[in-house]
GROMACS .gro file of C-alpha atoms in nm:
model
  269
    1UNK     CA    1   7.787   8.300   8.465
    2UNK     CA    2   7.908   7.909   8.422
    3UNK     CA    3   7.497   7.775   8.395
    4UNK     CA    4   7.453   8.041   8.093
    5UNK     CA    5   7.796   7.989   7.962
    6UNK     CA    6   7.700   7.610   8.007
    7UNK     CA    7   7.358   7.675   7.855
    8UNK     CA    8   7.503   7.881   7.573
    9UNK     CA    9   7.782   7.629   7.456
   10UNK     CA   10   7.477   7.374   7.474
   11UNK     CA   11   7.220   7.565   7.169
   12UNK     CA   12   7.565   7.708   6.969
   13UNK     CA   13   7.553   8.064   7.057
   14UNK     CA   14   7.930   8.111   7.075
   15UNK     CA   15   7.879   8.549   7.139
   16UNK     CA   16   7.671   8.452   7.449
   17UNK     CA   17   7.950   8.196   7.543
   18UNK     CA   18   8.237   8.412   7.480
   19UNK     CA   19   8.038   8.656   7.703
   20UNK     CA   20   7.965   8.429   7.968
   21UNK     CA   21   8.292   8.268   7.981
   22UNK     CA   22   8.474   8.604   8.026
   23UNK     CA   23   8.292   8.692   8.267
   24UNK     CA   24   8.303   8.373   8.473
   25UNK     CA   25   8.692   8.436   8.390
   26UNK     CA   26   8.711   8.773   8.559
   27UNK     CA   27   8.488   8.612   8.848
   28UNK     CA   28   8.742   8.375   8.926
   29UNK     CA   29   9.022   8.628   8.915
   30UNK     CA   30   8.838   8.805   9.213
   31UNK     CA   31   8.829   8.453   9.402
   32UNK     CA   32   9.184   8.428   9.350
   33UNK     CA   33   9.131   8.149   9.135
   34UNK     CA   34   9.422   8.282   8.886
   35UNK     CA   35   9.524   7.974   8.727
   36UNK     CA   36   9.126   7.854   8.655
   37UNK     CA   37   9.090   8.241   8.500
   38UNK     CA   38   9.365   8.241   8.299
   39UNK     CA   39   9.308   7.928   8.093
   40UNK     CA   40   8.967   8.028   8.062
   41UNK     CA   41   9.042   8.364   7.911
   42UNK     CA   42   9.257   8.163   7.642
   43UNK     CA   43   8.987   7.928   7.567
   44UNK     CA   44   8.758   8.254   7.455
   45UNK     CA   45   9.056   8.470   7.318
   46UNK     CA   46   9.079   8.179   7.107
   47UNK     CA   47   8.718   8.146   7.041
   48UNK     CA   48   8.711   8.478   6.940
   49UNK     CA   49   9.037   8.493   6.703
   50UNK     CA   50   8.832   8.207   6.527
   51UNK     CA   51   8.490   8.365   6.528
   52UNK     CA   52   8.662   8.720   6.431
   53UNK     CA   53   8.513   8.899   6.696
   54UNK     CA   54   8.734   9.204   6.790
   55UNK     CA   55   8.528   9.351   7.075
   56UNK     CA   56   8.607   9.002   7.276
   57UNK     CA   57   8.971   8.954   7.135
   58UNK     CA   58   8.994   9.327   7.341
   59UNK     CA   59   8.813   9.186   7.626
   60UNK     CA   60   9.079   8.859   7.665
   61UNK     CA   61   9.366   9.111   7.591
   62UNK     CA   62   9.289   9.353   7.882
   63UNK     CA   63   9.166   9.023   8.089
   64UNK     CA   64   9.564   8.919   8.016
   65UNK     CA   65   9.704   9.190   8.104
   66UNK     CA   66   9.493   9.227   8.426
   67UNK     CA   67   9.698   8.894   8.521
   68UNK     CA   68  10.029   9.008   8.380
   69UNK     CA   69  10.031   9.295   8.584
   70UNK     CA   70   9.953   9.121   8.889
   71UNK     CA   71  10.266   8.862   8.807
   72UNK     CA   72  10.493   9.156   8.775
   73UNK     CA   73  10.533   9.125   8.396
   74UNK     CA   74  10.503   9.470   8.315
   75UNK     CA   75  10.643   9.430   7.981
   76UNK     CA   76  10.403   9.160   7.895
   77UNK     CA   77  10.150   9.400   8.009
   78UNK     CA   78  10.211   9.644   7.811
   79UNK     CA   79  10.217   9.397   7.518
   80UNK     CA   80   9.892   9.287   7.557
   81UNK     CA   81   9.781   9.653   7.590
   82UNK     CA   82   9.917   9.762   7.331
   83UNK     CA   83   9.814   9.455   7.114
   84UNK     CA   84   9.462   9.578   7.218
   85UNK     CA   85   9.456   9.943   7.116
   86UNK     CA   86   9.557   9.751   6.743
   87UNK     CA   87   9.222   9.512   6.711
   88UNK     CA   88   8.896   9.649   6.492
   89UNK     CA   89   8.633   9.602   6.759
   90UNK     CA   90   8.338   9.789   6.896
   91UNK     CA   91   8.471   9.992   7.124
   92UNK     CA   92   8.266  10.140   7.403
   93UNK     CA   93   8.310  10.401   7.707
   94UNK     CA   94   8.344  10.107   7.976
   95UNK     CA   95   8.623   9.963   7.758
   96UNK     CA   96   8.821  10.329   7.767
   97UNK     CA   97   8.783  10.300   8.122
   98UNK     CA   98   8.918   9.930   8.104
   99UNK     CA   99   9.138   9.963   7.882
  100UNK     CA  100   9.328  10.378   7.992
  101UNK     CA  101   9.288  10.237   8.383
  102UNK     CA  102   9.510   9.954   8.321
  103UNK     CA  103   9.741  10.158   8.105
  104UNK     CA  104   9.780  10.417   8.338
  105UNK     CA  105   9.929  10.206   8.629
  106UNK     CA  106  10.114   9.963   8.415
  107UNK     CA  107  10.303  10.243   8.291
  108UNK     CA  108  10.332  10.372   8.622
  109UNK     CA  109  10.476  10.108   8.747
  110UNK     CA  110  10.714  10.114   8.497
  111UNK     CA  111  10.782  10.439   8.610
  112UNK     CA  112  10.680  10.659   8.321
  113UNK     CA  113  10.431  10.869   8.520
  114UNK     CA  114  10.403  11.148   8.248
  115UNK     CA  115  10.242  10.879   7.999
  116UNK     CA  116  10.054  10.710   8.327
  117UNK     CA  117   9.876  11.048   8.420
  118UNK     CA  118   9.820  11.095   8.031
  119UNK     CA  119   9.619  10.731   7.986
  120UNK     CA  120   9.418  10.811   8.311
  121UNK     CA  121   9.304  11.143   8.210
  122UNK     CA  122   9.144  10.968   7.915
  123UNK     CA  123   9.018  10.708   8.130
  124UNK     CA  124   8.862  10.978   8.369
  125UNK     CA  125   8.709  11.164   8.056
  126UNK     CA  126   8.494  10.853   7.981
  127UNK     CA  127   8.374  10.841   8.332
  128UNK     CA  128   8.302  11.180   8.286
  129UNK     CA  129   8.020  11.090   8.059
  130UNK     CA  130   7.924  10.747   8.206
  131UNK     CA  131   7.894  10.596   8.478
  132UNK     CA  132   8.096  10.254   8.578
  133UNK     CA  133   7.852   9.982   8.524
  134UNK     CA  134   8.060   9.692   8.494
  135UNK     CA  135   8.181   9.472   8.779
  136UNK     CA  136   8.540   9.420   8.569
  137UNK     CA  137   8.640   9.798   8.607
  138UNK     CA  138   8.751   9.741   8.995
  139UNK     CA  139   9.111   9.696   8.869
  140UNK     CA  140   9.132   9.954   8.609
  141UNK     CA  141   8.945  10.202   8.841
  142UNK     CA  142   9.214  10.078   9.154
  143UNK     CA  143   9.442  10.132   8.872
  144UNK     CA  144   9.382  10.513   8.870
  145UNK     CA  145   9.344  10.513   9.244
  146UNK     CA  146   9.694  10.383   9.266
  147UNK     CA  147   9.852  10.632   8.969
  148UNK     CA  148   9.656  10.950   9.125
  149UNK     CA  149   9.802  10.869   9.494
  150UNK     CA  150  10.135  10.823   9.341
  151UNK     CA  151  10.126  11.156   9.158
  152UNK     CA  152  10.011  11.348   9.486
  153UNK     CA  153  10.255  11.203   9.746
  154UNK     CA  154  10.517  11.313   9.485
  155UNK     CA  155  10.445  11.688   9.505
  156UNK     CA  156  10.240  11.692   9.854
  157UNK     CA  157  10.216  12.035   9.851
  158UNK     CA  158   9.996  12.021   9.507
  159UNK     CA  159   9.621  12.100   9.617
  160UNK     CA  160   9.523  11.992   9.228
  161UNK     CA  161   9.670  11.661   9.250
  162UNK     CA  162   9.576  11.591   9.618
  163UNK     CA  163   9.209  11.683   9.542
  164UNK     CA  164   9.221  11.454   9.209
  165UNK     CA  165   9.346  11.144   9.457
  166UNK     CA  166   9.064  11.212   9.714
  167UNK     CA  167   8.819  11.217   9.368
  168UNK     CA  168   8.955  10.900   9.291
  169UNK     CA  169   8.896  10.752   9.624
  170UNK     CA  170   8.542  10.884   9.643
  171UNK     CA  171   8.501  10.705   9.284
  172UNK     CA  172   8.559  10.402   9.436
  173UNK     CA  173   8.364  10.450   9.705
  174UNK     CA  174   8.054  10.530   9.491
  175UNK     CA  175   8.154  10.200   9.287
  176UNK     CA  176   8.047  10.008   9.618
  177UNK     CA  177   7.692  10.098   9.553
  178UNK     CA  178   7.672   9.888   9.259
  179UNK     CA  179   7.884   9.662   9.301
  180UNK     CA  180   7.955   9.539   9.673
  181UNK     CA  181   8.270   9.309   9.574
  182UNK     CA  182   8.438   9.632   9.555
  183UNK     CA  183   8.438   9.757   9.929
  184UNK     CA  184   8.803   9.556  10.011
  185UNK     CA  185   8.939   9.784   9.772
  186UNK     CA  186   8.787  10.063   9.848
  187UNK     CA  187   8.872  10.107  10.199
  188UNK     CA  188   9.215   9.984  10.105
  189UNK     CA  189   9.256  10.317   9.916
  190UNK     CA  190   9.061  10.517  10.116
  191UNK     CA  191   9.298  10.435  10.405
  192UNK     CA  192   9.587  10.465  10.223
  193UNK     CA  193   9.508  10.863  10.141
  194UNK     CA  194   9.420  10.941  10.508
  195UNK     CA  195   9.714  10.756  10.644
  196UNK     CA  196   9.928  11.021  10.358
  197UNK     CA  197   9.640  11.270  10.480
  198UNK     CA  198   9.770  11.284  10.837
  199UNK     CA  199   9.499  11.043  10.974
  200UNK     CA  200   9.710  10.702  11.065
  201UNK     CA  201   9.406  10.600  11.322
  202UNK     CA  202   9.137  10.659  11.071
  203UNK     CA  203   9.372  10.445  10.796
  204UNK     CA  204   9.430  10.145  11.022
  205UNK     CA  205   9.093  10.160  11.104
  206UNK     CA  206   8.943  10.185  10.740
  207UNK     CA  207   9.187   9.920  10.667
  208UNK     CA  208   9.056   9.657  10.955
  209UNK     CA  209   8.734   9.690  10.814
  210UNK     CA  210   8.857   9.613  10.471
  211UNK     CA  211   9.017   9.309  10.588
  212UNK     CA  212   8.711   9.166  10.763
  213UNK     CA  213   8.510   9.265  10.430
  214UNK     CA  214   8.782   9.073  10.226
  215UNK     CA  215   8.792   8.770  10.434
  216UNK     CA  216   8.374   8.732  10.420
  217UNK     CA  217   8.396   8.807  10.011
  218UNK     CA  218   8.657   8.562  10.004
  219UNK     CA  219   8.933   8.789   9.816
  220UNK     CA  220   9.240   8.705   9.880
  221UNK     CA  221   9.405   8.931   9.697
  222UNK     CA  222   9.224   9.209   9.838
  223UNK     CA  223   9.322   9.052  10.173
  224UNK     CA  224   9.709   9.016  10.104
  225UNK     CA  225   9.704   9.436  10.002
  226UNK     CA  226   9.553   9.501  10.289
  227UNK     CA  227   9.727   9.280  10.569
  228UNK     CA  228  10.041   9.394  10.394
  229UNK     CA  229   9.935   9.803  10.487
  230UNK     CA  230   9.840   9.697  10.820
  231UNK     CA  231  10.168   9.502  10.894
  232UNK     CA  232  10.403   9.818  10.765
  233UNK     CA  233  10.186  10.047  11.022
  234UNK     CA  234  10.212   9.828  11.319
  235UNK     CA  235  10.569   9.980  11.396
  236UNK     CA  236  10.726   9.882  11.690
  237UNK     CA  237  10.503   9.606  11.753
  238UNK     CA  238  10.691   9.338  11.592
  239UNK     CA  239  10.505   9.037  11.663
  240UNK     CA  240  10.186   9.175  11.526
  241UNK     CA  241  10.404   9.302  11.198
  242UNK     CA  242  10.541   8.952  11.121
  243UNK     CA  243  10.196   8.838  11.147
  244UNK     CA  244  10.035   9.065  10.931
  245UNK     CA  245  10.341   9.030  10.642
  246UNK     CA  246  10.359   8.608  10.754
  247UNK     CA  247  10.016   8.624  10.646
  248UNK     CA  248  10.003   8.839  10.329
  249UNK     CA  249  10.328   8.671  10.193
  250UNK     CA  250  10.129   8.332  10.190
  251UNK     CA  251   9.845   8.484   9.988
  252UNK     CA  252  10.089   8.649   9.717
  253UNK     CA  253  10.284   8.312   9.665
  254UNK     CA  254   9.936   8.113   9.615
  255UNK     CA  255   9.850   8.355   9.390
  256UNK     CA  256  10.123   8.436   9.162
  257UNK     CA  257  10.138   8.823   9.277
  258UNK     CA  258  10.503   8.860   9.228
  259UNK     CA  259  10.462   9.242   9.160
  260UNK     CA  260  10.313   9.227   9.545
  261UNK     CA  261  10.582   8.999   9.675
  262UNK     CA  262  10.873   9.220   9.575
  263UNK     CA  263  10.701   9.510   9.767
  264UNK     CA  264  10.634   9.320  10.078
  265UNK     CA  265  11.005   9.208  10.111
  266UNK     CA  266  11.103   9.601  10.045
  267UNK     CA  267  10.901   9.649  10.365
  268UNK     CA  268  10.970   9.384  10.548
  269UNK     CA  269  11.247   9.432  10.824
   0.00000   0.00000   0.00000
């Protein structure tokens, strides 16, 4: 992505660079390079206020609120969200998916699960139609993962909602195929539904291998969520606990992930 954003800034095609650029941007998010992405995504937000283009103004607004969200600035998220639904651009079926995904948790999050359900449904209907093809719907796709899990474990006795958490799991899971920078996140959710599913061997398990996969992608983020699961299973042993949060606590502060911090010190002892 940086030689044709390089090569594209070099003959003037600023769509191909604004292209490029973004997603270099959302590349470097992945690496846990948060501070490289973000001022990237400004420079083509701004490109693309100046060039009019509203499909890649959306792109940099959902690209900002994929960052917002992970600095706990849920209200900033929603801004930018919002601020997106409001720009004339071509809109297609992977940017409903973007776009409803990240919707769903923010809101979530900010504990309006009525609306959260509401924006997933809609971002579930596109994926009824299409399959995920872009590498940048991880997070809104975890997104839906996390909203879905959320709605089950609140009424566990609710076949409908448990079955729509496993679909969302085996979404992911299909996601892999295509795009192999998505197994850490995977088996972080698919361990989190069999740990809630009454398998905590199979969850730790699934989870172990997620780390491993994180640590050879080099995700950190991906890493932190899934050290941090391990370290609230490991019970009474203590010293492998501390380790596991000692660890994950390091990642969140290099990256920012405040919204992550303030759930590792609710489960921290």
């Amino acid at each position: 992505a940086l030689q044709a954003a390089e090569l594209a800034e070099e003959i003037g095609n600023r769509r191909r660079w604004q292209e490029n650029s973004s997603c270099l941007a959302l590349a470097l998010y992945s690496r846990g390079e948060i501070g490289r992405s973000s001022r990237l995504r400004q420079q083509v937000y701004a490109d693309a206020v100046k060039e009019n283009d509203g499909q890649i103004q959306i792109w940099g607004l959902l690209e900002f609120a994929e960052i917002a969200l992970l600095q706990g600035e849920l209200a900033q998220a929603i801004g930018f969200l919002e601020q997106a639904e409001g720009v004339d651009g071509d809109l297609g079926l992977t940017e409903d998916i973007w776009m409803n995904g990240l919707m769903g948790v923010t809101l979530h999050r900010l504990g309006r699960n009525g609306e959260a359900k509401t924006a997933v449904d809609k971002a579930q209907a596109a994926i009824s139609v299409t399959t995920p093809s872009a590498f940048y719907l991880l997070e809104p796709i975890s997104g839906m993962a996390e909203v879905n899990m959320a709605l089950w474990l609140e009424a566990p006795e609710n076949d409908d909602l448990k079955k729509r958490a496993k679909q969302t799991v085996s979404l992911l899971k299909q996601f892999v195929r295509s795009f192999p920078i998505s197994k850490p996140r995977s088996l972080l959710w698919e361990g989190i539904f069999a740990l809630h599913n009454g398998q905590r061997d199979k969850a730790i398990k699934t989870w172990r291998q997620g780390l491993e996969s994180a640590r050879v992608l080099e995700m950190p983020y991906d890493e932190g969520l899934l050290l941090m699961e391990l370290g609230a299973q490991a019970g009474g042993e203590d010293s492998e606990q501390a380790h596991c949060f000692e660890e994950a606590r390091a990642i969140f502060m290099a990256l920012g992930a405040d919204y992550e911090m303030e759930r590792l010190v609710a489960l921290s002892p």
